[in-house]
Amino acid sequence: MLIPVLKIALRALARNKARSILTMLGIVIGVAAVIAMVSLGQGAQQQVQQQIASMGTNMLILSAGSQNSGGLRSGAGTSTTLTPEDLQAILRDAPAAAAASPSATASVTLVFGNQNWTTRAEGVGTSYPEIRNRGVSSGDFFTDADVAGASRVTVIGQTVANQLFPGMDPVGQTLRVRNLPFRIAGVLEAKGQSQFGQDQDDTLLIPYTTAMKKLLSTTYIPSAYISAVSSDATDTAQQQIADVLRARHNIRQGQPDDFTVRNLTDVANTAEATTRVMTFLLGGIAAVSLLVGGIGIMNIMLVSVTERTREIGIRMAVGARTKHVQSQFLIESVVLGLAGGLGGILLGILASFLLSIGFGWPQLISPVAVAGSALFSMAIGVFFGYYPAKKAANLDPIEALRFE
Amino acid sequence: MSPVIQLENIEKVYDTGAVPVYALRDVNLEIRRGEFVAIMGTSGSGKSTLMNILGCLDRPTAGRYLLEGMDVSQLDKDQRAIVRNQKLGFVFQGFNLLRRTTALENVELPLIYAGVPAAERARRARVALSIVGLAHREDNQPNQLSGGQQQRVAIARALVNDPSMLLADEPTGNLDTQTSIDVMNVFQRLNRESGITIVLVTHEPDIAAYAGRIITVRDGRIVSSTGLQACVVPPTLEVSPC
């Protein structure tokens, strides 16, 4: 029974080709818009996530607290209580912390040949590349042995390389840092500006032991980078680090910390939430056009029912039951919805492909959006076809036959 | 043999506000198998209402309607559709064929709703078309056929489900005299040769003259029933005694 009724419905659609196609077009545009907009939003989200991941989303920054001498508080990073041994204790006793690298910076003047350049030297550990998600583009990073021996070895940033070694390979060269000769082991990957406009390539990395002994002459460290085992574990790691340090620094209950632990997940969360809202917003606007397309189906189906009142009367007179008439019109609207949906999927994929090329973003066709809009367009056919179909099926055969 | 149609005290009232309008009252009628009956009456006489009730398109307000012994007066919409589909064939004044649909497909229509498989549908539709002499026009659409041909396609459609009774509502109303005669000859042949029961509504006396019995309706009542009621032609008889 379904096959002949399906044929009747398809033939009715084929008879009014222009009208059927225009009605479908509403759904085509709606579905395409949903797919393209959701893909666009997800592409943006992915882009932002990648940018944040490049900052190290699971990274925590541990800073020494403020020194308090006779009521004068000298500000963050001045406390002398944070040591490299604290970091080892953290790695041992805080299971949520995966890696740690001290960070001790000093402003230095570099000299190579007849060139000089003033920049920031940062003493770090060998886990720095892993934590900061930043490797070397040529040469090597310095080794654990370099750290243990406080060797005069350095990895320079791209800006430093450009300033001191224009047109030549700096790896293997020796450069003077505050007049001390340092061997250049490698060049850092270029990273460009930070969120705050700071040139992240205008730096040079040296072992933190070297920085502490040769440049700063201290035994404590002002700050450290610590990575949590995962970006979900940052809060746990933060708590565990605080527990370890309070115990090691003999801080009693009620007394303030002599350190601070901050994480970047706030930034990541905010950015992610923003792009997610964007995705919903774009998808929502597109969904409105899908809804308008659905109303278009309903409108055309109502016109069609009125126009074909006599046909419905004839069918009823020769024995069509409620279900026959209803399914005939319902099939018509579902076919309109579904065909429009399939067309929309193709158009949407094409549009998001072009958009991703245009924006240079990763191309993300959301399978959920595709499957969802296919189902949704069918549901639209049922939903917006139901009322007209019901109206057709409820016609009185005598009235319908009399209809001119 | 039980009558095809038996109406007992049929009443149809339209409740149009303050005063109920009686379209039919106290109608009793019996139509036997093989009869050719014409229902006559002026417009507003209630003959269309009677036709609608006989055709199971409408329900009487009161009374019993037995179609082949089965009470169909209280059936709901879908049940009446099944009765129309299996026991009745309709021929209308305006032909009422589906536009842009071939003659064969038009004739197949009742069989679709009866759930007959496609091959069997086509076979039976061709048989019905050849009975009305239009076997060669099966691929033509209504607008490619003359009025008389369209009405013959409609008759084929009414015959295709092998109905107990054929109901024709002013079947010649849209046709010229000669074509009317042709169409009436088809009805007469079906009645005489195949013994098909025919009920015909008309207001033209010369069309009603083809029938074996004329029932006149006035003001919702049957006022006369003339003709040779005994003249039921068995299909085997070649020459009509009428």
XYZ file of C-alpha atoms in Angstrom:
646
model
C 0.000 0.000 0.000
C 2.858 2.353 0.805
C 4.518 2.037 -2.604
C 1.528 3.195 -4.708
C 0.877 6.038 -2.255
C 4.558 6.976 -2.452
C 4.304 6.993 -6.253
C 1.221 9.203 -6.116
C 3.033 11.654 -3.836
C 6.177 11.754 -5.967
C 4.151 12.275 -9.111
C 2.254 15.144 -7.498
C 5.589 16.785 -6.659
C 6.938 16.166 -10.150
C 3.863 17.827 -11.655
C 4.625 21.081 -9.908
C 8.366 21.045 -10.459
C 9.025 24.747 -10.069
C 6.943 24.973 -6.933
C 8.495 21.844 -5.411
C 12.015 23.071 -6.116
C 11.351 26.518 -4.683
C 9.839 24.990 -1.578
C 12.833 22.712 -1.206
C 15.112 25.698 -1.679
C 13.936 27.075 1.648
C 15.091 23.893 3.362
C 18.255 23.694 1.231
C 19.297 27.158 2.369
C 18.311 26.504 5.972
C 20.223 23.238 6.241
C 23.216 24.592 4.349
C 23.294 27.606 6.655
C 23.181 25.425 9.760
C 25.985 23.196 8.533
C 28.149 26.041 7.282
C 27.643 28.147 10.396
C 28.280 25.287 12.815
C 31.383 24.302 10.839
C 32.508 27.905 10.871
C 31.974 28.142 14.611
C 33.754 24.870 15.254
C 36.621 25.899 13.019
C 36.966 29.092 15.031
C 36.763 27.128 18.256
C 39.445 24.732 17.077
C 41.612 27.657 16.033
C 41.294 29.307 19.431
C 41.915 25.998 21.184
C 45.081 25.485 19.195
C 46.275 28.953 20.084
C 45.589 28.366 23.740
C 47.170 24.936 23.652
C 50.288 26.600 22.242
C 50.370 28.673 25.416
C 50.201 25.467 27.415
C 46.730 24.973 28.766
C 47.850 22.630 31.487
C 50.563 24.984 32.649
C 50.683 26.484 36.141
C 52.879 29.381 37.120
C 54.356 29.211 40.581
C 55.723 32.497 41.898
C 57.517 33.214 45.116
C 55.521 35.413 47.433
C 56.317 38.824 48.751
C 59.165 39.410 51.149
C 58.072 41.126 54.317
C 60.814 42.912 56.190
C 59.725 45.131 59.052
C 56.288 45.699 57.562
C 57.582 46.569 54.094
C 56.286 44.121 51.570
C 58.516 44.043 48.490
C 56.019 42.490 46.064
C 55.554 39.165 44.342
C 58.667 37.152 43.532
C 60.841 38.722 46.180
C 60.501 36.027 48.814
C 63.659 33.960 49.065
C 61.975 30.799 50.227
C 61.325 29.098 46.875
C 64.166 26.788 45.814
C 64.839 24.199 43.114
C 64.492 21.585 45.850
C 60.883 22.670 46.372
C 60.221 21.771 42.723
C 61.741 18.331 43.209
C 59.531 17.836 46.257
C 56.502 18.913 44.225
C 57.290 16.413 41.473
C 57.712 13.704 44.123
C 54.681 14.462 46.351
C 52.132 16.123 44.066
C 50.932 13.384 41.687
C 48.954 15.833 39.555
C 52.140 17.726 38.646
C 53.898 16.219 35.652
C 56.935 18.419 35.063
C 58.499 21.539 36.519
C 61.031 24.067 35.379
C 62.394 26.978 37.404
C 62.343 30.382 35.788
C 64.881 32.986 36.786
C 65.290 35.964 34.507
C 67.929 38.611 34.203
C 68.413 41.463 31.804
C 71.636 40.926 29.880
C 73.667 42.482 27.133
C 74.839 40.075 24.458
C 77.870 40.580 22.291
C 78.899 38.712 19.190
C 81.646 40.068 17.040
C 80.938 43.744 16.609
C 77.193 43.340 17.305
C 75.457 43.748 20.635
C 71.880 43.305 21.814
C 70.178 43.701 25.159
C 67.533 41.224 26.066
C 66.115 39.009 28.768
C 67.917 35.805 29.714
C 65.778 33.152 31.311
C 67.235 30.335 33.370
C 65.083 27.252 32.927
C 65.213 23.458 33.314
C 65.279 20.821 30.594
C 61.529 20.264 30.867
C 60.901 23.810 29.628
C 60.238 22.767 25.979
C 57.690 20.192 27.121
C 55.900 22.507 29.536
C 55.844 25.562 27.304
C 55.178 23.519 24.183
C 58.134 25.115 22.486
C 61.000 23.187 20.871
C 64.068 24.185 18.933
C 63.975 24.873 15.229
C 67.678 24.061 14.785
C 70.380 22.595 17.009
C 69.480 21.076 20.379
C 68.118 22.137 23.732
C 70.653 21.944 26.577
C 70.846 18.738 28.606
C 70.422 17.641 32.222
C 74.200 17.446 32.419
C 74.423 21.112 31.384
C 71.990 21.969 34.184
C 73.866 19.862 36.745
C 77.211 21.395 35.750
C 75.861 24.967 35.421
C 77.366 24.992 31.929
C 77.619 28.125 29.864
C 75.353 26.996 27.119
C 72.351 28.752 25.629
C 69.376 28.406 23.297
C 68.557 31.694 21.639
C 65.292 33.079 20.345
C 64.712 33.952 16.713
C 64.889 37.710 17.290
C 68.239 37.392 19.016
C 69.507 35.204 16.174
C 68.323 37.799 13.642
C 69.953 40.661 15.538
C 73.340 39.075 16.191
C 73.696 36.544 13.402
C 72.117 38.083 10.321
C 72.465 35.631 7.432
C 74.415 32.982 9.307
C 73.750 29.865 11.381
C 74.220 30.701 15.068
C 74.311 27.066 16.235
C 77.790 26.218 17.534
C 78.859 29.863 17.748
C 80.025 31.367 21.001
C 78.364 34.533 22.236
C 79.185 36.684 25.234
C 76.533 37.167 27.891
C 77.579 39.824 30.384
C 81.047 39.141 29.061
C 80.884 35.432 29.830
C 81.264 33.207 26.779
C 78.230 30.937 26.104
C 78.057 28.227 23.459
C 74.872 28.373 21.374
C 73.283 24.897 21.412
C 70.185 25.731 19.400
C 67.619 28.245 18.181
C 64.088 28.275 19.577
C 61.033 27.892 17.387
C 59.662 31.281 16.461
C 56.500 32.023 18.417
C 55.736 35.613 17.594
C 54.058 38.020 19.925
C 52.350 37.019 23.124
C 48.754 38.015 23.855
C 50.132 41.132 25.496
C 52.258 42.236 22.574
C 55.527 40.993 23.974
C 58.004 39.519 21.462
C 58.404 35.965 22.701
C 61.358 35.373 20.387
C 63.438 38.157 21.965
C 64.912 35.917 24.641
C 67.609 33.456 25.355
C 67.386 30.382 27.548
C 70.181 29.157 29.757
C 70.274 26.450 32.449
C 68.670 27.822 35.640
C 71.744 26.729 37.635
C 73.923 28.879 35.412
C 71.529 31.801 35.782
C 71.444 31.504 39.553
C 75.195 31.125 40.011
C 76.717 33.193 37.214
C 74.160 35.957 36.599
C 72.022 36.397 39.702
C 74.159 34.928 42.484
C 71.157 33.592 44.359
C 70.069 30.270 45.829
C 66.363 30.832 45.449
C 64.151 31.070 42.383
C 61.524 33.771 41.770
C 59.147 31.570 39.807
C 58.641 28.247 38.051
C 56.570 26.643 35.307
C 54.749 23.485 36.351
C 52.644 21.350 34.042
C 49.716 19.337 35.311
C 49.231 15.771 34.043
C 46.286 17.006 31.959
C 44.391 20.230 31.414
C 41.599 18.833 33.596
C 44.036 18.271 36.479
C 45.201 21.860 36.859
C 42.964 22.583 39.823
C 44.076 19.413 41.615
C 47.713 20.145 40.861
C 47.296 23.678 42.156
C 45.982 22.353 45.473
C 48.627 19.640 45.791
C 51.460 22.099 45.063
C 50.145 24.448 47.724
C 49.979 21.567 50.243
C 53.556 20.471 49.503
C 54.972 23.988 49.706
C 53.101 24.945 52.891
C 54.490 21.809 54.541
C 58.035 22.445 53.331
C 57.979 26.116 54.258
C 56.504 25.365 57.705
C 53.557 27.661 57.176
C 51.096 27.198 60.015
C 47.343 27.004 59.687
C 45.927 30.486 59.217
C 49.131 32.067 57.958
C 49.231 33.273 54.362
C 51.120 31.434 51.600
C 54.594 32.712 50.704
C 53.948 31.807 47.087
C 51.167 31.959 44.501
C 50.082 29.372 41.970
C 48.180 30.593 38.941
C 46.877 28.703 35.948
C 45.965 29.632 32.383
C 42.809 27.556 32.203
C 40.775 30.627 33.040
C 41.964 32.149 29.799
C 41.333 28.919 27.926
C 37.903 28.472 29.451
C 36.862 32.002 28.657
C 38.040 31.795 25.079
C 36.412 28.417 24.592
C 33.170 29.572 26.135
C 33.197 32.605 23.866
C 33.637 30.611 20.690
C 31.082 28.068 21.855
C 28.571 30.852 22.354
C 29.486 32.079 18.868
C 28.824 28.616 17.432
C 25.437 28.427 19.122
C 24.616 31.925 17.991
C 25.532 31.256 14.369
C 23.781 27.891 14.444
C 20.754 29.479 16.067
C 20.453 32.162 13.416
C 20.808 29.506 10.743
C 18.173 27.383 12.482
C 15.744 30.265 12.164
C 16.125 30.146 8.396
C 15.528 26.388 8.569
C 12.349 27.094 10.489
C 11.287 29.601 7.851
C 11.921 26.908 5.240
C 9.669 24.567 7.209
C 6.915 27.142 7.300
C 7.357 27.439 3.529
C 6.643 23.713 3.228
C 3.536 24.087 5.349
C 2.354 27.024 3.300
C 2.776 25.184 0.009
C 1.189 22.037 1.384
C -1.846 24.003 2.543
C -2.152 25.612 -0.891
C -1.757 22.198 -2.446
C -4.475 20.668 -0.279
C -6.897 23.450 -1.165
C -6.008 23.227 -4.825
C -6.497 19.499 -4.873
C -9.663 19.369 -2.797
C -11.563 17.845 -5.719
C -8.855 15.227 -6.257
C -9.082 14.331 -2.577
C -12.855 14.044 -2.952
C -12.479 11.690 -5.932
C -9.989 9.535 -4.062
C -12.277 9.377 -1.038
C -15.313 8.531 -3.174
C -13.537 5.517 -4.651
C -12.418 4.291 -1.259
C -9.370 6.211 0.014
C -9.374 6.101 3.803
C -8.084 8.721 6.235
C -4.668 7.064 6.412
C -4.320 6.970 2.627
C -4.997 10.665 2.127
C -2.977 11.641 5.163
C 0.055 9.574 4.197
C -0.092 10.842 0.616
C 0.308 14.455 1.749
C 2.657 13.601 4.577
C 4.937 11.744 2.168
C 4.917 14.777 -0.119
C 6.070 17.097 2.631
C 8.613 14.607 3.979
C 10.047 14.175 0.486
C 10.233 17.964 0.167
C 11.953 18.215 3.538
C 14.310 15.324 2.979
C 15.295 16.268 -0.574
C 15.825 19.831 0.613
C 17.875 18.488 3.512
C 20.130 16.412 1.267
C 20.628 19.343 -1.088
C 21.356 21.521 1.921
C 23.963 19.080 3.223
C 25.815 19.142 -0.094
C 25.608 22.921 -0.295
C 26.550 23.282 3.368
C 29.627 21.077 2.989
C 30.648 23.046 -0.074
C 30.097 26.342 1.742
C 32.056 25.336 4.826
C 34.828 24.026 2.583
C 35.054 27.408 0.858
C 34.812 29.269 4.170
C 37.616 27.218 5.704
C 39.802 27.980 2.693
C 38.843 31.637 2.927
C 39.695 31.925 6.608
C 42.612 29.490 6.500
C 41.018 27.516 9.279
C 40.968 23.774 9.738
C 38.027 22.352 7.814
C 35.566 20.857 10.223
C 32.381 19.327 8.868
C 30.475 18.445 11.981
C 28.977 14.964 11.476
C 26.514 15.822 14.219
C 25.361 18.903 12.301
C 25.090 16.873 9.064
C 23.188 13.933 10.569
C 21.192 16.301 12.733
C 20.049 18.476 9.858
C 19.161 15.444 7.729
C 16.956 14.132 10.516
C 15.713 17.586 11.351
C 14.697 18.358 7.780
C 12.747 15.106 7.712
C 11.181 16.019 11.035
C 10.310 19.429 9.579
C 8.577 17.643 6.707
C 6.543 15.597 9.174
C 5.871 18.479 11.533
C 4.893 21.070 8.947
C 3.193 18.502 6.722
C 1.106 17.026 9.489
C -1.418 19.815 9.750
C -2.070 20.133 5.984
C -2.251 16.321 5.666
C -4.670 16.138 8.557
C -6.717 18.882 6.964
C -6.848 16.934 3.704
C -7.764 13.679 5.405
C -10.537 15.316 7.409
C -12.273 16.728 4.356
C -15.830 15.627 3.853
C -16.007 13.689 0.558
C -19.310 15.312 -0.447
C -17.963 18.828 0.149
C -14.694 17.970 -1.537
C -16.452 16.623 -4.646
C -18.551 19.746 -4.873
C -15.438 21.978 -4.671
C -14.754 23.973 -7.810
C -32.636 -13.266 -3.339
C -32.068 -10.466 -0.808
C -32.404 -6.915 -2.140
C -29.232 -4.955 -2.875
C -30.637 -1.965 -1.088
C -33.176 -1.741 1.664
C -33.961 1.643 3.225
C -36.142 1.637 6.320
C -37.596 4.930 7.599
C -34.552 6.893 6.539
C -34.422 10.442 7.810
C -31.829 13.136 7.212
C -31.969 16.329 9.213
C -29.625 19.280 8.806
C -29.286 21.240 11.974
C -28.687 24.709 10.623
C -29.537 26.721 13.702
C -32.996 27.430 15.031
C -35.071 25.312 12.653
C -33.994 21.769 11.739
C -34.219 21.186 7.990
C -35.552 17.823 6.906
C -33.763 16.819 3.712
C -35.290 13.358 3.808
C -38.058 11.949 5.916
C -39.574 8.531 6.239
C -37.957 7.117 3.131
C -38.530 3.442 2.498
C -37.044 1.881 -0.589
C -36.044 -1.496 -1.849
C -33.871 -2.057 -4.886
C -33.355 -5.595 -6.082
C -30.377 -7.109 -7.778
C -30.270 -6.363 -11.498
C -32.656 -3.415 -11.321
C -32.110 -0.202 -13.263
C -33.662 2.554 -11.190
C -33.874 6.268 -11.934
C -34.361 8.751 -9.122
C -36.028 11.923 -10.299
C -36.816 15.134 -8.594
C -36.375 18.871 -8.851
C -33.395 20.545 -7.257
C -33.888 20.766 -3.507
C -36.143 17.742 -3.540
C -33.665 15.676 -1.544
C -32.584 13.414 -4.384
C -28.924 14.358 -3.962
C -29.109 13.672 -0.252
C -30.688 10.317 -1.007
C -27.923 9.623 -3.512
C -25.227 10.537 -0.968
C -26.746 8.200 1.579
C -27.125 5.383 -0.949
C -23.496 5.969 -1.923
C -22.313 5.778 1.700
C -20.881 9.266 1.336
C -23.211 10.448 4.054
C -25.040 8.919 7.019
C -28.772 9.124 7.688
C -29.849 10.850 10.892
C -32.274 8.037 11.615
C -33.417 4.808 10.021
C -31.704 1.722 8.695
C -29.835 1.245 5.433
C -29.095 -2.350 4.553
C -26.646 -2.817 1.696
C -26.691 -6.472 0.670
C -28.150 -7.246 4.065
C -25.455 -5.366 5.998
C -26.460 -2.333 8.046
C -24.211 0.474 6.833
C -26.148 3.374 8.359
C -23.986 3.672 11.443
C -20.535 3.099 9.934
C -17.794 5.651 10.565
C -15.897 7.546 7.875
C -13.227 4.927 7.208
C -15.648 2.014 7.308
C -17.838 3.787 4.758
C -14.747 4.324 2.601
C -14.167 0.570 2.642
C -17.805 -0.067 1.683
C -17.566 2.447 -1.190
C -14.325 0.872 -2.271
C -15.634 -2.696 -2.333
C -19.364 -2.522 -3.034
C -20.110 0.698 -4.892
C -19.136 2.338 -8.140
C -19.672 6.055 -8.770
C -20.271 7.965 -11.981
C -20.526 11.731 -11.581
C -21.907 14.526 -13.678
C -18.486 16.192 -13.980
C -16.689 12.893 -14.741
C -14.315 13.511 -11.802
C -11.296 11.903 -13.368
C -7.826 12.780 -12.024
C -6.150 15.328 -14.268
C -2.863 14.513 -15.969
C -3.391 10.872 -15.191
C -3.897 8.284 -17.906
C -7.220 6.543 -18.422
C -5.708 3.259 -17.253
C -4.407 4.817 -14.019
C -7.732 6.508 -13.402
C -9.499 3.193 -13.716
C -6.939 1.543 -11.411
C -7.578 4.059 -8.631
C -10.146 2.098 -6.563
C -7.923 -0.993 -6.750
C -4.966 0.927 -5.249
C -7.008 1.580 -2.139
C -8.203 -2.021 -2.148
C -4.568 -3.123 -1.923
C -4.568 -5.017 -5.233
C -1.026 -5.701 -6.554
C 0.131 -3.605 -9.516
C 0.014 -6.297 -12.224
C -3.474 -7.407 -11.225
C -4.612 -3.771 -11.086
C -3.514 -3.149 -14.662
C -5.114 -6.363 -15.891
C -8.481 -5.615 -14.309
C -8.389 -1.977 -15.388
C -7.814 -3.067 -19.022
C -10.773 -5.436 -18.825
C -12.970 -2.606 -17.496
C -11.780 -0.227 -20.228
C -12.542 -2.773 -22.936
C -16.086 -3.225 -21.553
C -16.747 0.479 -22.211
C -14.955 0.238 -25.568
C -11.916 2.343 -24.708
C -9.180 -0.299 -24.618
C -7.272 1.653 -27.284
C -7.282 4.889 -25.270
C -5.737 3.605 -22.053
C -2.664 5.863 -22.300
C -4.684 9.013 -22.943
C -5.148 11.600 -20.269
C -8.619 13.092 -19.642
C -7.855 16.284 -21.584
C -7.095 14.139 -24.639
C -10.514 12.490 -24.488
C -13.956 13.761 -25.476
C -16.621 14.250 -22.827
C -18.322 11.012 -23.745
C -15.043 9.128 -23.634
C -14.215 10.647 -20.253
C -17.557 9.542 -18.903
C -16.947 6.031 -20.244
C -13.555 5.992 -18.463
C -15.434 7.013 -15.313
C -17.865 4.138 -15.875
C -14.914 1.753 -16.278
C -13.506 3.065 -12.987
C -16.868 2.451 -11.330
C -16.928 -1.106 -12.670
C -13.356 -2.110 -11.913
C -13.949 -3.209 -8.337
C -16.886 -5.384 -9.386
C -19.428 -3.437 -7.299
C -22.831 -4.567 -6.069
C -24.326 -1.383 -7.426
C -23.434 1.424 -9.780
C -24.523 4.906 -8.729
C -24.723 7.561 -11.428
C -25.395 11.175 -10.484
C -26.609 13.129 -13.514
C -24.140 11.241 -15.717
C -25.297 13.007 -18.877
C -25.586 16.478 -17.389
C -22.422 17.707 -19.126
C -22.946 15.873 -22.411
C -24.725 16.704 -25.673
C -27.719 14.710 -26.805
C -25.949 12.201 -29.027
C -23.182 11.538 -26.504
C -25.814 11.223 -23.778
C -27.490 8.519 -25.797
C -24.158 6.717 -26.248
C -23.441 6.822 -22.522
C -26.952 5.718 -21.615
C -26.573 2.825 -24.040
C -23.462 1.752 -22.126
C -25.465 1.768 -18.880
C -28.300 -0.121 -20.467
C -25.949 -2.706 -21.929
C -24.227 -3.203 -18.567
C -27.613 -3.640 -16.913
C -29.062 -5.987 -19.493
C -26.035 -8.032 -20.449
C -24.141 -8.169 -17.183
C -27.041 -7.761 -14.771
C -25.416 -4.874 -12.960
C -27.686 -2.972 -10.578
C -27.794 0.685 -11.539
C -29.220 3.656 -9.661
C -29.350 6.807 -11.720
C -30.165 10.308 -10.534
C -31.460 12.649 -13.189
C -33.977 15.382 -13.784
C -34.368 14.652 -17.497
C -37.359 12.433 -18.257
C -35.860 11.053 -21.490
C -32.771 9.898 -19.577
C -34.922 8.426 -16.827
C -36.798 6.538 -19.530
C -33.817 4.173 -19.899
C -34.497 2.876 -16.405
C -36.858 0.061 -15.533
C -38.300 1.955 -12.604
C -38.602 5.659 -11.857
C -38.682 6.910 -8.292
C -39.788 10.507 -7.789
C -38.647 12.448 -4.772
C -40.330 15.612 -3.613
C -39.784 17.559 -0.389
C -37.696 14.794 1.065
C -40.222 12.037 0.481
C -40.667 9.403 -2.188
C -43.902 10.370 -3.866
C -44.104 7.763 -6.559
C -42.457 4.632 -7.746
C -43.508 3.712 -11.255
C -42.414 1.070 -13.683
C -42.350 -2.648 -13.926
C -40.972 -3.598 -10.556
C -41.153 -7.222 -11.554
C -39.011 -6.522 -14.565
C -35.746 -7.812 -13.242
C -33.664 -9.018 -16.086
C -31.642 -12.064 -15.349
C -28.249 -11.876 -17.064
C -28.995 -15.023 -19.028
C -31.906 -13.575 -20.935
C -30.919 -12.180 -24.265
C -34.097 -10.317 -24.996
C -35.551 -8.008 -22.434
C -39.219 -8.483 -21.702
C -39.456 -4.832 -20.798
